[in-house]
PDB file of C-alpha atoms in Angstrom:
ATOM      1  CA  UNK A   1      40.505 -57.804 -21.776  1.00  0.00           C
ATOM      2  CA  UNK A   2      40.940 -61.133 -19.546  1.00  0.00           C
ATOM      3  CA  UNK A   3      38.967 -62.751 -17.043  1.00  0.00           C
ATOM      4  CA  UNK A   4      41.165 -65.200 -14.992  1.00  0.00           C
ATOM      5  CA  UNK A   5      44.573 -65.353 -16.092  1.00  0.00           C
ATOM      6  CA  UNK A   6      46.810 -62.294 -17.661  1.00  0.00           C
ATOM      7  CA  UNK A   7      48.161 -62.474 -20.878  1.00  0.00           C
ATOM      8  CA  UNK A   8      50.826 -64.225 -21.411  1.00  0.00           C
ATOM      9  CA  UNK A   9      54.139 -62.055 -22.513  1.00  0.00           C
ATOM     10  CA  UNK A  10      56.142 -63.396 -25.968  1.00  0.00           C
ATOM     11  CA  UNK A  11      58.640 -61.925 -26.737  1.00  0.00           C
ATOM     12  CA  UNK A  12      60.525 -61.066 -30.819  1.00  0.00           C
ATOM     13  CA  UNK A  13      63.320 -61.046 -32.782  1.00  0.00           C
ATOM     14  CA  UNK A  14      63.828 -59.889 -35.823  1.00  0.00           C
ATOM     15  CA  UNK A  15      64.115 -62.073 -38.711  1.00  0.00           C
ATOM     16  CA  UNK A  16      65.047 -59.608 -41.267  1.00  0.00           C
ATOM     17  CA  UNK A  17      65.159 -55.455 -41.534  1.00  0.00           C
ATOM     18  CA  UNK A  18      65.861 -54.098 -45.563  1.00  0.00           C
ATOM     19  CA  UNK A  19      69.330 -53.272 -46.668  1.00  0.00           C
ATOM     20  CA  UNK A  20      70.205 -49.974 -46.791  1.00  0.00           C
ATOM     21  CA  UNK A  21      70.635 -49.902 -50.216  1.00  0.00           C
ATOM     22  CA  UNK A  22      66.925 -50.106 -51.191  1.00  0.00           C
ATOM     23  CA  UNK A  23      66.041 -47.499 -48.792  1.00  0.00           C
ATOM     24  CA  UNK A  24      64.797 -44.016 -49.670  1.00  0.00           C
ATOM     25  CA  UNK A  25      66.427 -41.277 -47.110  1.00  0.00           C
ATOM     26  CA  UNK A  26      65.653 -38.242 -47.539  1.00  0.00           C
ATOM     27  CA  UNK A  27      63.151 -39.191 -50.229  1.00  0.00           C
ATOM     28  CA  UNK A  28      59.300 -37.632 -49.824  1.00  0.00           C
ATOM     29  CA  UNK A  29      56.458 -38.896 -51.296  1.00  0.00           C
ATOM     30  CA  UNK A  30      52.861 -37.812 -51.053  1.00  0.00           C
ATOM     31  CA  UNK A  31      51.839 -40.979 -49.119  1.00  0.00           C
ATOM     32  CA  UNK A  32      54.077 -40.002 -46.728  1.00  0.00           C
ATOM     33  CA  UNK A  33      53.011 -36.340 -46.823  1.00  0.00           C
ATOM     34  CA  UNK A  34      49.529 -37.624 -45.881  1.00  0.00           C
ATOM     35  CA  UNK A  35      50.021 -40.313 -43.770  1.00  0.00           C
ATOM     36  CA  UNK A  36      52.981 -39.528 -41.942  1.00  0.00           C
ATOM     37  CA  UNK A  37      53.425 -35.858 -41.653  1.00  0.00           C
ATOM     38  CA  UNK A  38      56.728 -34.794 -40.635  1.00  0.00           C
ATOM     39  CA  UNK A  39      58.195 -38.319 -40.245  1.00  0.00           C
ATOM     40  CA  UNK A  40      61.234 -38.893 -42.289  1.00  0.00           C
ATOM     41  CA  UNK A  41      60.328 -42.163 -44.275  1.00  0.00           C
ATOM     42  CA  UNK A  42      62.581 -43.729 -46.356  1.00  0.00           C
ATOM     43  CA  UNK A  43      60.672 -47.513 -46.462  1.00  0.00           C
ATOM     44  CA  UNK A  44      57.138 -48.718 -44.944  1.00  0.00           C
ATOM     45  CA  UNK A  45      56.494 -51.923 -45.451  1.00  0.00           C
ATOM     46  CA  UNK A  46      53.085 -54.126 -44.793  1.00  0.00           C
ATOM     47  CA  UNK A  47      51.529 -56.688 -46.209  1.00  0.00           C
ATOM     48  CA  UNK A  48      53.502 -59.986 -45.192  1.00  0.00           C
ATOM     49  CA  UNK A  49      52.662 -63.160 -47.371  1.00  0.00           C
ATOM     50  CA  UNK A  50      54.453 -66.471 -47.512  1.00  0.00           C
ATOM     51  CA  UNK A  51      54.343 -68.193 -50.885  1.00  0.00           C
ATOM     52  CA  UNK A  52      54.928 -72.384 -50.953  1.00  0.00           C
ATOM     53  CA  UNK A  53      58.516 -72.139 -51.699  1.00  0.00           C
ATOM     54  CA  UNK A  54      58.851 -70.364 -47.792  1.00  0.00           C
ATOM     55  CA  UNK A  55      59.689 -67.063 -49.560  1.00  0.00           C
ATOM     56  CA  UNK A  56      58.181 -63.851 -47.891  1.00  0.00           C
ATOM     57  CA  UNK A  57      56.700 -61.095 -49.959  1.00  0.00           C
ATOM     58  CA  UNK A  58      56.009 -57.655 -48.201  1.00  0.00           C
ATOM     59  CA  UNK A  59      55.190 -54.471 -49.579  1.00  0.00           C
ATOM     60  CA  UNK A  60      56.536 -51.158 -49.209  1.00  0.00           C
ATOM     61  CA  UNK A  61      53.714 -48.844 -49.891  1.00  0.00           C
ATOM     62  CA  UNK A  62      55.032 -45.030 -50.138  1.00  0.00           C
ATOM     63  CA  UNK A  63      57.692 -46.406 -53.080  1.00  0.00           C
ATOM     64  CA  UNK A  64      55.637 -48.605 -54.702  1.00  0.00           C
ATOM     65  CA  UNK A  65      57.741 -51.879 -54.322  1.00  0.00           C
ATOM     66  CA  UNK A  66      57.613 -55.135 -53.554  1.00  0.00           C
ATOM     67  CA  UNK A  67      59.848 -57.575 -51.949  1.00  0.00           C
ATOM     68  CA  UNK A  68      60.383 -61.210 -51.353  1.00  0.00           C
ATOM     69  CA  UNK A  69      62.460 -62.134 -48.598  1.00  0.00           C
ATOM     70  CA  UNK A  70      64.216 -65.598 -48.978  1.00  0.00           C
ATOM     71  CA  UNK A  71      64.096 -68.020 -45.953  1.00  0.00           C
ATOM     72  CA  UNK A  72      67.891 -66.853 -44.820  1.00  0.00           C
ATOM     73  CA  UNK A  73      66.285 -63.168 -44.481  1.00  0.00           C
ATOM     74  CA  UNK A  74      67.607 -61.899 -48.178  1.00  0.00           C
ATOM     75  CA  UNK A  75      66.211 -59.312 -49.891  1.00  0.00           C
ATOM     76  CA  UNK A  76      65.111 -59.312 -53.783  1.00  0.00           C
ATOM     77  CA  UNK A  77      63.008 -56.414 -55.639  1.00  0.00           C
ATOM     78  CA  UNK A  78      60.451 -58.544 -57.761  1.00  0.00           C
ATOM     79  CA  UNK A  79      58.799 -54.897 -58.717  1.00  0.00           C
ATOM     80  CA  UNK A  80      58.477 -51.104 -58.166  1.00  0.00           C
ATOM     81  CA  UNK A  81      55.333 -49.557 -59.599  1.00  0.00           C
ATOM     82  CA  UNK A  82      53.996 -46.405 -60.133  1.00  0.00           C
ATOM     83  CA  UNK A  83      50.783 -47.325 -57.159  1.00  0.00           C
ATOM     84  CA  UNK A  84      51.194 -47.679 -53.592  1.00  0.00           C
ATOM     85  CA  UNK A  85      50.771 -51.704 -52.483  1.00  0.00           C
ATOM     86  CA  UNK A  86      48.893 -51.989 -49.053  1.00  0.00           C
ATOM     87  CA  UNK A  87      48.139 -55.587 -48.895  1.00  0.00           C
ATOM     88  CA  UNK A  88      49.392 -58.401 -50.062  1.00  0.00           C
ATOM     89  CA  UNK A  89      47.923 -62.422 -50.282  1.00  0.00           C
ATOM     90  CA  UNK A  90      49.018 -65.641 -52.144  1.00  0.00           C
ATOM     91  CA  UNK A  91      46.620 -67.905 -53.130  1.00  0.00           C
ATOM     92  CA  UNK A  92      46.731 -71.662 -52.600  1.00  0.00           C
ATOM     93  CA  UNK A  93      47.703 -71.657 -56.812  1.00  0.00           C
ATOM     94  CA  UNK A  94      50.307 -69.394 -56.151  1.00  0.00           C
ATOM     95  CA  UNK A  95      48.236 -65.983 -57.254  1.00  0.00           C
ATOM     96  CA  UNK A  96      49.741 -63.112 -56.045  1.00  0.00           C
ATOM     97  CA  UNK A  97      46.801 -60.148 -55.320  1.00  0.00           C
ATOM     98  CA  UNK A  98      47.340 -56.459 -53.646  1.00  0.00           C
ATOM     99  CA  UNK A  99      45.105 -53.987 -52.481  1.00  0.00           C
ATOM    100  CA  UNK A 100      46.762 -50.951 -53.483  1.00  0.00           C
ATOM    101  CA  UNK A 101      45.461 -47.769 -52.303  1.00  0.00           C
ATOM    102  CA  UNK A 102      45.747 -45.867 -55.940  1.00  0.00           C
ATOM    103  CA  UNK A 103      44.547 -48.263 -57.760  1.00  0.00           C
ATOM    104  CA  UNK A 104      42.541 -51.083 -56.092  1.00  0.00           C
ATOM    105  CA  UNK A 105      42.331 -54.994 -56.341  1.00  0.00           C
ATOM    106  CA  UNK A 106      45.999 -55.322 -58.743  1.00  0.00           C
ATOM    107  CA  UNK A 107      47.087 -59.021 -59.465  1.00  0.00           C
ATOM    108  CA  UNK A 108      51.264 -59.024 -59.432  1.00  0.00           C
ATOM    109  CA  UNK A 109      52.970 -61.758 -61.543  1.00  0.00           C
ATOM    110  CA  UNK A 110      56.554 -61.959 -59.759  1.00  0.00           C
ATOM    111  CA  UNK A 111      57.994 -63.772 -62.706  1.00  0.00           C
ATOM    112  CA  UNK A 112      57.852 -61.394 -65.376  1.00  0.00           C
ATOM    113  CA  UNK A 113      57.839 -58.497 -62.937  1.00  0.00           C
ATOM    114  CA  UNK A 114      54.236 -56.640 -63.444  1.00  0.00           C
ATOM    115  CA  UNK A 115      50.931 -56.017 -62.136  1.00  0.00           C
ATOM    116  CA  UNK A 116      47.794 -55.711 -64.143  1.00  0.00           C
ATOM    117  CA  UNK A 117      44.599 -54.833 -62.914  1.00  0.00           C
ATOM    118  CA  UNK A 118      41.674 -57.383 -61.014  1.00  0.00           C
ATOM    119  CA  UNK A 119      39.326 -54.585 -59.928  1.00  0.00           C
ATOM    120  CA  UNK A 120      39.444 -50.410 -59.955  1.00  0.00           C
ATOM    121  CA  UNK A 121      36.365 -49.423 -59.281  1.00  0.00           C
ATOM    122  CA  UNK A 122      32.230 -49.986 -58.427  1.00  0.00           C
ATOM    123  CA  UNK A 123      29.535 -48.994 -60.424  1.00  0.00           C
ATOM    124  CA  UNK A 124      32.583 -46.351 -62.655  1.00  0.00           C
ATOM    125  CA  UNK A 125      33.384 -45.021 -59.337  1.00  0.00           C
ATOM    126  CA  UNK A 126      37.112 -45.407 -57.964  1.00  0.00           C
ATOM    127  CA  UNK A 127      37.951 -46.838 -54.638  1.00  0.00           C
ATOM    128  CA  UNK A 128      38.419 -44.241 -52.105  1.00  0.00           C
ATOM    129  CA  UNK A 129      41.754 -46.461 -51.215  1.00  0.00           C
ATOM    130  CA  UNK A 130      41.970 -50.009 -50.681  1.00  0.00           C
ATOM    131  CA  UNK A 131      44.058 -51.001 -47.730  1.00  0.00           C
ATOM    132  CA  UNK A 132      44.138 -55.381 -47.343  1.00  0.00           C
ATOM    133  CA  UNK A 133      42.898 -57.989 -48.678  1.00  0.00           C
ATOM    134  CA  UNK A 134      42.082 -61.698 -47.777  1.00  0.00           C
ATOM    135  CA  UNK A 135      41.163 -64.920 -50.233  1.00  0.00           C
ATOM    136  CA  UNK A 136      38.782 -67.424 -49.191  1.00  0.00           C
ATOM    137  CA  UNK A 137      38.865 -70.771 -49.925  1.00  0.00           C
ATOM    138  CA  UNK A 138      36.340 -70.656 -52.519  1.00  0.00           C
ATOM    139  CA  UNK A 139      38.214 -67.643 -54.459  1.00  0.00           C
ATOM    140  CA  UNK A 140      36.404 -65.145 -53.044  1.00  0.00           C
ATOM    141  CA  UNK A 141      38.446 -62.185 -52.188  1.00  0.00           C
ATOM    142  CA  UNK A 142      37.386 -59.745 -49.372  1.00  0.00           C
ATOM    143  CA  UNK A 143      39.259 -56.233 -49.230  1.00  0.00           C
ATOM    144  CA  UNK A 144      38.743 -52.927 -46.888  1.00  0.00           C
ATOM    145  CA  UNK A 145      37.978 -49.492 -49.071  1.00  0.00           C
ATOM    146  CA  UNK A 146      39.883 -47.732 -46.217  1.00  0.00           C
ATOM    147  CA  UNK A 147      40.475 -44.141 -47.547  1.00  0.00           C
ATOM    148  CA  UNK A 148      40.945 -41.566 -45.145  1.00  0.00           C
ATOM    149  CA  UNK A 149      37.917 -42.189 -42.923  1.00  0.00           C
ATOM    150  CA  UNK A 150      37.670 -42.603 -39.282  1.00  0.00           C
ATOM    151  CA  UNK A 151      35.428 -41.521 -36.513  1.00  0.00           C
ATOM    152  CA  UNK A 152      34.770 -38.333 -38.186  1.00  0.00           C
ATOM    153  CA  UNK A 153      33.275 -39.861 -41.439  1.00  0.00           C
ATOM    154  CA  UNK A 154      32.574 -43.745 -40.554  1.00  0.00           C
ATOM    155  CA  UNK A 155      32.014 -44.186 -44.083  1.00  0.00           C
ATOM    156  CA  UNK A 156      34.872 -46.765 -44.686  1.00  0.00           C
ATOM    157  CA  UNK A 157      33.259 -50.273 -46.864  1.00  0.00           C
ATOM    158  CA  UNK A 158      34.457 -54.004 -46.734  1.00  0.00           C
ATOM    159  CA  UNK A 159      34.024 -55.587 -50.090  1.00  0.00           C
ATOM    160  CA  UNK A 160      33.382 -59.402 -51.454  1.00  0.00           C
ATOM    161  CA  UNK A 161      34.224 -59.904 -54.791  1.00  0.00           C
ATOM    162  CA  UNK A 162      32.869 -63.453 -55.324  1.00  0.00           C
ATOM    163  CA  UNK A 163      34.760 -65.994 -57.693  1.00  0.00           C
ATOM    164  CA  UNK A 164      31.808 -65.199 -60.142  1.00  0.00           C
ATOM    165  CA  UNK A 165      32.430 -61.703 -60.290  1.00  0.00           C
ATOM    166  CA  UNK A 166      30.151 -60.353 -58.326  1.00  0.00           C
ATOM    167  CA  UNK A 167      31.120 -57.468 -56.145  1.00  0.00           C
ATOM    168  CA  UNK A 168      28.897 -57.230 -52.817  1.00  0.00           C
ATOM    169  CA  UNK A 169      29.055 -53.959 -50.563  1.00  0.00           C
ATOM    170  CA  UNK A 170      28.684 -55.702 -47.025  1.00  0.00           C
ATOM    171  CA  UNK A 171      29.268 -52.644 -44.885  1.00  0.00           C
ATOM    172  CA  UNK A 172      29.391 -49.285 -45.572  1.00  0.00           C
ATOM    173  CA  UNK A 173      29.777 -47.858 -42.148  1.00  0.00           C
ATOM    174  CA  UNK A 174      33.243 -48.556 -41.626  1.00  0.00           C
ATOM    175  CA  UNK A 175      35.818 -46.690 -38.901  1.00  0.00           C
ATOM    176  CA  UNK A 176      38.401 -46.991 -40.823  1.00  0.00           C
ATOM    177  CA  UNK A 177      38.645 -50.739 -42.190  1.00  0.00           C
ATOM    178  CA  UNK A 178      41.769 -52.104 -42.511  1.00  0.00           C
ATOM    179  CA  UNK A 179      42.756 -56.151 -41.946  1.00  0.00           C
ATOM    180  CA  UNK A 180      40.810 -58.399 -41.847  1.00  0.00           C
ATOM    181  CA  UNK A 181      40.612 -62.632 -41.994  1.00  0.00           C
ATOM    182  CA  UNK A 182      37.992 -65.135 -41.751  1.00  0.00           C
ATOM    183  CA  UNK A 183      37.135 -67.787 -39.132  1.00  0.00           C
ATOM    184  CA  UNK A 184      38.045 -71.127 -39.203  1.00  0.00           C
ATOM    185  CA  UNK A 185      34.674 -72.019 -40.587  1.00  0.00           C
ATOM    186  CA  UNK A 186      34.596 -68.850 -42.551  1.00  0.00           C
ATOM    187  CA  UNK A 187      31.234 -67.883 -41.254  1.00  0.00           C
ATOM    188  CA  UNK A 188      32.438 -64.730 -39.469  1.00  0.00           C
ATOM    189  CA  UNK A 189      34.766 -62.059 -41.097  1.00  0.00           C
ATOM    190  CA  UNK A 190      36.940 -60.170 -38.682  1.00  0.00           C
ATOM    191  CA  UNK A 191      37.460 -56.446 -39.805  1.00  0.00           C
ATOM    192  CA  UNK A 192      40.519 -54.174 -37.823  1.00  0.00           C
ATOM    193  CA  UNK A 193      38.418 -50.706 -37.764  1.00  0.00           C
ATOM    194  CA  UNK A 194      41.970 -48.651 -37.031  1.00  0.00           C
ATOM    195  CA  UNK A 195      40.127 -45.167 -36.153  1.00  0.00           C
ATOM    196  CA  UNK A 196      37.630 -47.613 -34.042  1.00  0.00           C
ATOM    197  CA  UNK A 197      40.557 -49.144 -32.193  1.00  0.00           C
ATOM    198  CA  UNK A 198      38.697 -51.897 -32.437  1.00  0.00           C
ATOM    199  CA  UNK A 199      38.266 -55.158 -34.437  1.00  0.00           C
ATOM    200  CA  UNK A 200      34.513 -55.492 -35.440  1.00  0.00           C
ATOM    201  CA  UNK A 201      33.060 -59.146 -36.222  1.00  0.00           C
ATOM    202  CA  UNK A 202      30.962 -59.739 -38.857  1.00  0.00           C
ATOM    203  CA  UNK A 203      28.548 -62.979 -39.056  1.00  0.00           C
ATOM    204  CA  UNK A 204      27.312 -64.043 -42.622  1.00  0.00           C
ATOM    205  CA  UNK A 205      23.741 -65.169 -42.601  1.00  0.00           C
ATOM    206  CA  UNK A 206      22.392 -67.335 -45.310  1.00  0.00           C
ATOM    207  CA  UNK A 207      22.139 -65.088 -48.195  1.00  0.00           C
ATOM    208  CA  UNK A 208      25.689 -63.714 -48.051  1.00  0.00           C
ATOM    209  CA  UNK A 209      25.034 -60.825 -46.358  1.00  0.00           C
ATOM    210  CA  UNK A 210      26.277 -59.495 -42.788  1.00  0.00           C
ATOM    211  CA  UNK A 211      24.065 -58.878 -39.471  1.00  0.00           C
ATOM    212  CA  UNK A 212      24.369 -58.130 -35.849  1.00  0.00           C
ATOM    213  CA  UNK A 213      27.742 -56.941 -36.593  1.00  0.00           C
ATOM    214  CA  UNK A 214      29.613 -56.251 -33.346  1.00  0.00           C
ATOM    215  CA  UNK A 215      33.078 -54.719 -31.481  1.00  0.00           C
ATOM    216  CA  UNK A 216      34.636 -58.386 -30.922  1.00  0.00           C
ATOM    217  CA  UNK A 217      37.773 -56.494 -28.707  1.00  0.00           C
ATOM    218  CA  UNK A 218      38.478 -52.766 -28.060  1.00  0.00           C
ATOM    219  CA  UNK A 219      42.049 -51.334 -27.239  1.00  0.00           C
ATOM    220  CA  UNK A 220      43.435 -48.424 -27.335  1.00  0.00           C
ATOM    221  CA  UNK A 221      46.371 -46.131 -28.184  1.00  0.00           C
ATOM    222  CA  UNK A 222      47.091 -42.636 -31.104  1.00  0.00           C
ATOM    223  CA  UNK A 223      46.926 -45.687 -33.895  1.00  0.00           C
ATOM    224  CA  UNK A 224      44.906 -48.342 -33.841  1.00  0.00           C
ATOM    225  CA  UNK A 225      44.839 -52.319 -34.686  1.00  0.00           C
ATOM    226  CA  UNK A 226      46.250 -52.909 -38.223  1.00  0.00           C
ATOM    227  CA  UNK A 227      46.649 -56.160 -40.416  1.00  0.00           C
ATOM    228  CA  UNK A 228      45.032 -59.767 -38.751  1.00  0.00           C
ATOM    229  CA  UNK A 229      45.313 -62.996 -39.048  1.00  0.00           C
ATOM    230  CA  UNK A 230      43.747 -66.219 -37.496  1.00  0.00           C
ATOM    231  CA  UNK A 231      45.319 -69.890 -36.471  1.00  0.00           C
ATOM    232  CA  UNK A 232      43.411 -73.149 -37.035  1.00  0.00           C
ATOM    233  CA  UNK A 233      41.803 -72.645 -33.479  1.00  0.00           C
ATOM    234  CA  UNK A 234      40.443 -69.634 -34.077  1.00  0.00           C
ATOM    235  CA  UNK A 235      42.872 -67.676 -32.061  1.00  0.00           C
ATOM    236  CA  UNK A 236      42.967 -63.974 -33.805  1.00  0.00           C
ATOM    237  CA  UNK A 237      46.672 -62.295 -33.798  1.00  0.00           C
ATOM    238  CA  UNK A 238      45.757 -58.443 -34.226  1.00  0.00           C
ATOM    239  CA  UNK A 239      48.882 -55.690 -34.923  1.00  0.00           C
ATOM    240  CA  UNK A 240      48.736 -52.853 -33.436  1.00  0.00           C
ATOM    241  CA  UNK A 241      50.075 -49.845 -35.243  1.00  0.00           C
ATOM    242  CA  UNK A 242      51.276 -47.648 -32.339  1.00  0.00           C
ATOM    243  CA  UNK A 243      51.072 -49.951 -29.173  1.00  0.00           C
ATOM    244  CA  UNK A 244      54.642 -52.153 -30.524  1.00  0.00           C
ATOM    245  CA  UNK A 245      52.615 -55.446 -30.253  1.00  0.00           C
ATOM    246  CA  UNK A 246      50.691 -57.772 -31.701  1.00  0.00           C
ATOM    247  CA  UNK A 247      47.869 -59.195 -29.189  1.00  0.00           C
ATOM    248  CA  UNK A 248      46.267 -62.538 -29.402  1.00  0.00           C
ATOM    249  CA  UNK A 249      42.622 -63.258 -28.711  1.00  0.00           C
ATOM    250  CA  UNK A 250      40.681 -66.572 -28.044  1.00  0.00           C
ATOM    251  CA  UNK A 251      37.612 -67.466 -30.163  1.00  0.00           C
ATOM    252  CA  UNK A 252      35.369 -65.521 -26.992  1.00  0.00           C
ATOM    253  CA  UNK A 253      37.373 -62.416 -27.085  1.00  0.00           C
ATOM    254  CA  UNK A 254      39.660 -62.728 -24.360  1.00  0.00           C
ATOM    255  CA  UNK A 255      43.143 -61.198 -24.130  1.00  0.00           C
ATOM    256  CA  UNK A 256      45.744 -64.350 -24.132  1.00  0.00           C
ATOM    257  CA  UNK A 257      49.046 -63.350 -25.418  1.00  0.00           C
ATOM    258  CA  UNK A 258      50.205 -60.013 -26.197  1.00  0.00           C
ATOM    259  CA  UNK A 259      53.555 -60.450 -28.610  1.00  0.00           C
ATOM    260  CA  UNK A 260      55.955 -57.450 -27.520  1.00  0.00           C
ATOM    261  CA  UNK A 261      58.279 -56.073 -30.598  1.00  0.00           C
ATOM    262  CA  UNK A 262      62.001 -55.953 -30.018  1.00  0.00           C
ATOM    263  CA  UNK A 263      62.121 -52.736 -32.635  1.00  0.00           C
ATOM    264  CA  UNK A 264      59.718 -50.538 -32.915  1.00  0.00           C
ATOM    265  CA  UNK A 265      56.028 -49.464 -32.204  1.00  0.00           C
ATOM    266  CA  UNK A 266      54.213 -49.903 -35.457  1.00  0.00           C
ATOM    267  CA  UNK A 267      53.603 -53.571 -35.653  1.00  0.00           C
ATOM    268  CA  UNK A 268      51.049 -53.202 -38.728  1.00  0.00           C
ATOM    269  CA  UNK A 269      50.432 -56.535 -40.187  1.00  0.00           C
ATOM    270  CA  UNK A 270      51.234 -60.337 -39.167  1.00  0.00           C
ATOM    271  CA  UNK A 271      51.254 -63.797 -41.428  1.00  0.00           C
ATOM    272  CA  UNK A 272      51.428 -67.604 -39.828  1.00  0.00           C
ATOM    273  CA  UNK A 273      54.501 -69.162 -41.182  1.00  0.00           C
ATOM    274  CA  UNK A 274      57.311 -71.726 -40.269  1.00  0.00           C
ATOM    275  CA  UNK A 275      57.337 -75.900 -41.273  1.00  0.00           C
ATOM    276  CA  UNK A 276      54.965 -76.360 -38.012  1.00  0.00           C
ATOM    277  CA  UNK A 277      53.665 -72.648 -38.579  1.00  0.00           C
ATOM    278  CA  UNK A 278      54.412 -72.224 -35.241  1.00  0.00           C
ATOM    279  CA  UNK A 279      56.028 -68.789 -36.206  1.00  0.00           C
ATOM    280  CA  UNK A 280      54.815 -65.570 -36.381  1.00  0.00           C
ATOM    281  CA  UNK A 281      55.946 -63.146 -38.672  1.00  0.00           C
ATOM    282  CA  UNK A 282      54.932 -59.109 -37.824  1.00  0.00           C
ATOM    283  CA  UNK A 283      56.048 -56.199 -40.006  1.00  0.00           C
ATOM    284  CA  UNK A 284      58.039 -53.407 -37.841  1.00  0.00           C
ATOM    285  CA  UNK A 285      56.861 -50.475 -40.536  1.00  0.00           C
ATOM    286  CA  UNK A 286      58.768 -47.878 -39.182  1.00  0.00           C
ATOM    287  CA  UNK A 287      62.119 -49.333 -38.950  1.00  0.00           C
ATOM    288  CA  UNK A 288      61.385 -51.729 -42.344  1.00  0.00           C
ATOM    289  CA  UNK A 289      61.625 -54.759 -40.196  1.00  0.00           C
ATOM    290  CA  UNK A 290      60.003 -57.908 -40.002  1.00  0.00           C
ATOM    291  CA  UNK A 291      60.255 -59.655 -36.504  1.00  0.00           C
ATOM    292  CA  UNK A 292      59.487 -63.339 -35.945  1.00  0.00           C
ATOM    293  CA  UNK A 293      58.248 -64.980 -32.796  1.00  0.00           C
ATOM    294  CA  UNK A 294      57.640 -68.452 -31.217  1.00  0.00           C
ATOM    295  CA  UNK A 295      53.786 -68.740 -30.926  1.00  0.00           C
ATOM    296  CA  UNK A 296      54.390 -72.915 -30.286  1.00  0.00           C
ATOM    297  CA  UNK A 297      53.766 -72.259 -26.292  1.00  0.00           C
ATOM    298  CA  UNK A 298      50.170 -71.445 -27.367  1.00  0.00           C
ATOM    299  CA  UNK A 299      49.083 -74.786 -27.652  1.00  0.00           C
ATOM    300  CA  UNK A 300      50.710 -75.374 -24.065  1.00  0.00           C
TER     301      UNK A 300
END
């Protein structure tokens, strides 16, 4: 995990948990049912975006809503949906995408409070449930086709669909593919494999596909690493659904931070934010929080 020095300990507070009025107790759902068997839950949220104005949107998958969150930690419903929203991303121009896991690649427009769809299937077959997203800089939008696989059935795909239209398959071996983010250079795509507990790394060679794909870290834990995101050094910030932390890796792999959460242990996704964006912003899902920490000493 390290070489020379141990990873340095950061530590959270939170920034904002939802008001009890917008959550469900008592409520089930069938994501729930599925996903969290026997666990009362009456919010999960995921997906952390900021948009230019400094507003946060999350989603809150089993109840099909989603939030922004104002920069004095306020809450406002921009929509609730019959579909379950996994990821979320905003788009230099303001574009609002979500993976959602019913019904695929959805485009939300906040303003008049709807989603219509970008993408819902391959070749008339449906998704098998799309988990995250992430936009590169030339449009193109990569996304995880997550489902329910794992170890058992490594049969999970990571999708391109180019600014053209073209949708490319670039792996269809997946343990569970979940976040994922590009490099600084956006040569290499980083992919959170949850059932893995592992994030995998993903070179592009000329043509546009992927080779010599490889474990870049392995940890460890019941869950596994979640949502990912990457600074302008190349340092990846990985969430770890059942660990309570969100550990930081330099560009060779090695363990350099580990971000401890002040509330609970599933720390599932993580955006860059702040005027300096020295601030990191983690969603708690289990207690529908979103925790903020000072990542400036980084650069120290």
């Amino acid at each position: 995990m390290y070489l020379e020095t141990p990873p340095r300990l950061i530590e959270t507070k939170i920034f904002s948990a939802m008001p009890d009025t917008f959550r469900r107790k008592g409520v089930r759902t069938d994501w729930a049912d599925a996903n969290r068997p026997g666990v009362p839950t009456d919010s999960f949220v995921e997906g952390p975006s900021f948009d230019k104005e400094g507003n946060l949107y999350i989603v809150d998958i089993p109840f099909g809503r989603i939030f922004r969150i104002a920069p004095d930690g306020a809450w406002l419903l921009v929509i609730e949906y019959e579909g379950w929203p996994n990821g979320l991303k905003i788009a230099a121009d303001g574009r609002i995408l979500v993976a959602d896991y019913m019904h695929g690649i959805m485009e939300l427009d906040a303003q008049a409070g709807r989603v219509t769809p970008v993408l819902t299937s391959r070749n008339s077959e449906s998704f098998r449930g799309c988990n995250d997203l992430h936009l590169g800089s030339n449009g193109d939008i990569f996304f995880t086709d997550q489902g329910q696989t794992g170890l058992h059935d490594p049969s999970g795909r990571v999708y391109r669909l180019t600014s053209n239209g073209r949708l490319d398959c670039l792996i269809d071996t997946g343990v569970s593919p979940n976040g994922l983010v590009l490099d600084p250079t956006e040569t290499v795509l980083f992919v959170a494999m949850t059932r893995d507990n592992a994030v995998w790394r993903l070179p592009f060679m000329r043509d546009g596909s992927v080779s010599k794909v490889g474990r870049f870290c392995s940890l460890f834990g019941t869950s596994g690493p979640d949502g990912l995101t990457m600074d302008a050094k190349g340092r990846l910030f990985v969430g770890h659904a059942s660990l309570g932390h969100v550990f930081v890796f330099a560009p060779n792999g090695e363990l350099i931070a580990r971000i401890k959460s002040c509330a609970g242990p599933n720390c599932t996704n993580v955006a860059i934010g702040g005027a300096n964006r020295d601030r990191i912003y983690i969603t708690e899902s289990a207690t529908g929080s979103v925790l903020v920490a000072d990542i400036s000493g980084l650069n120290s």
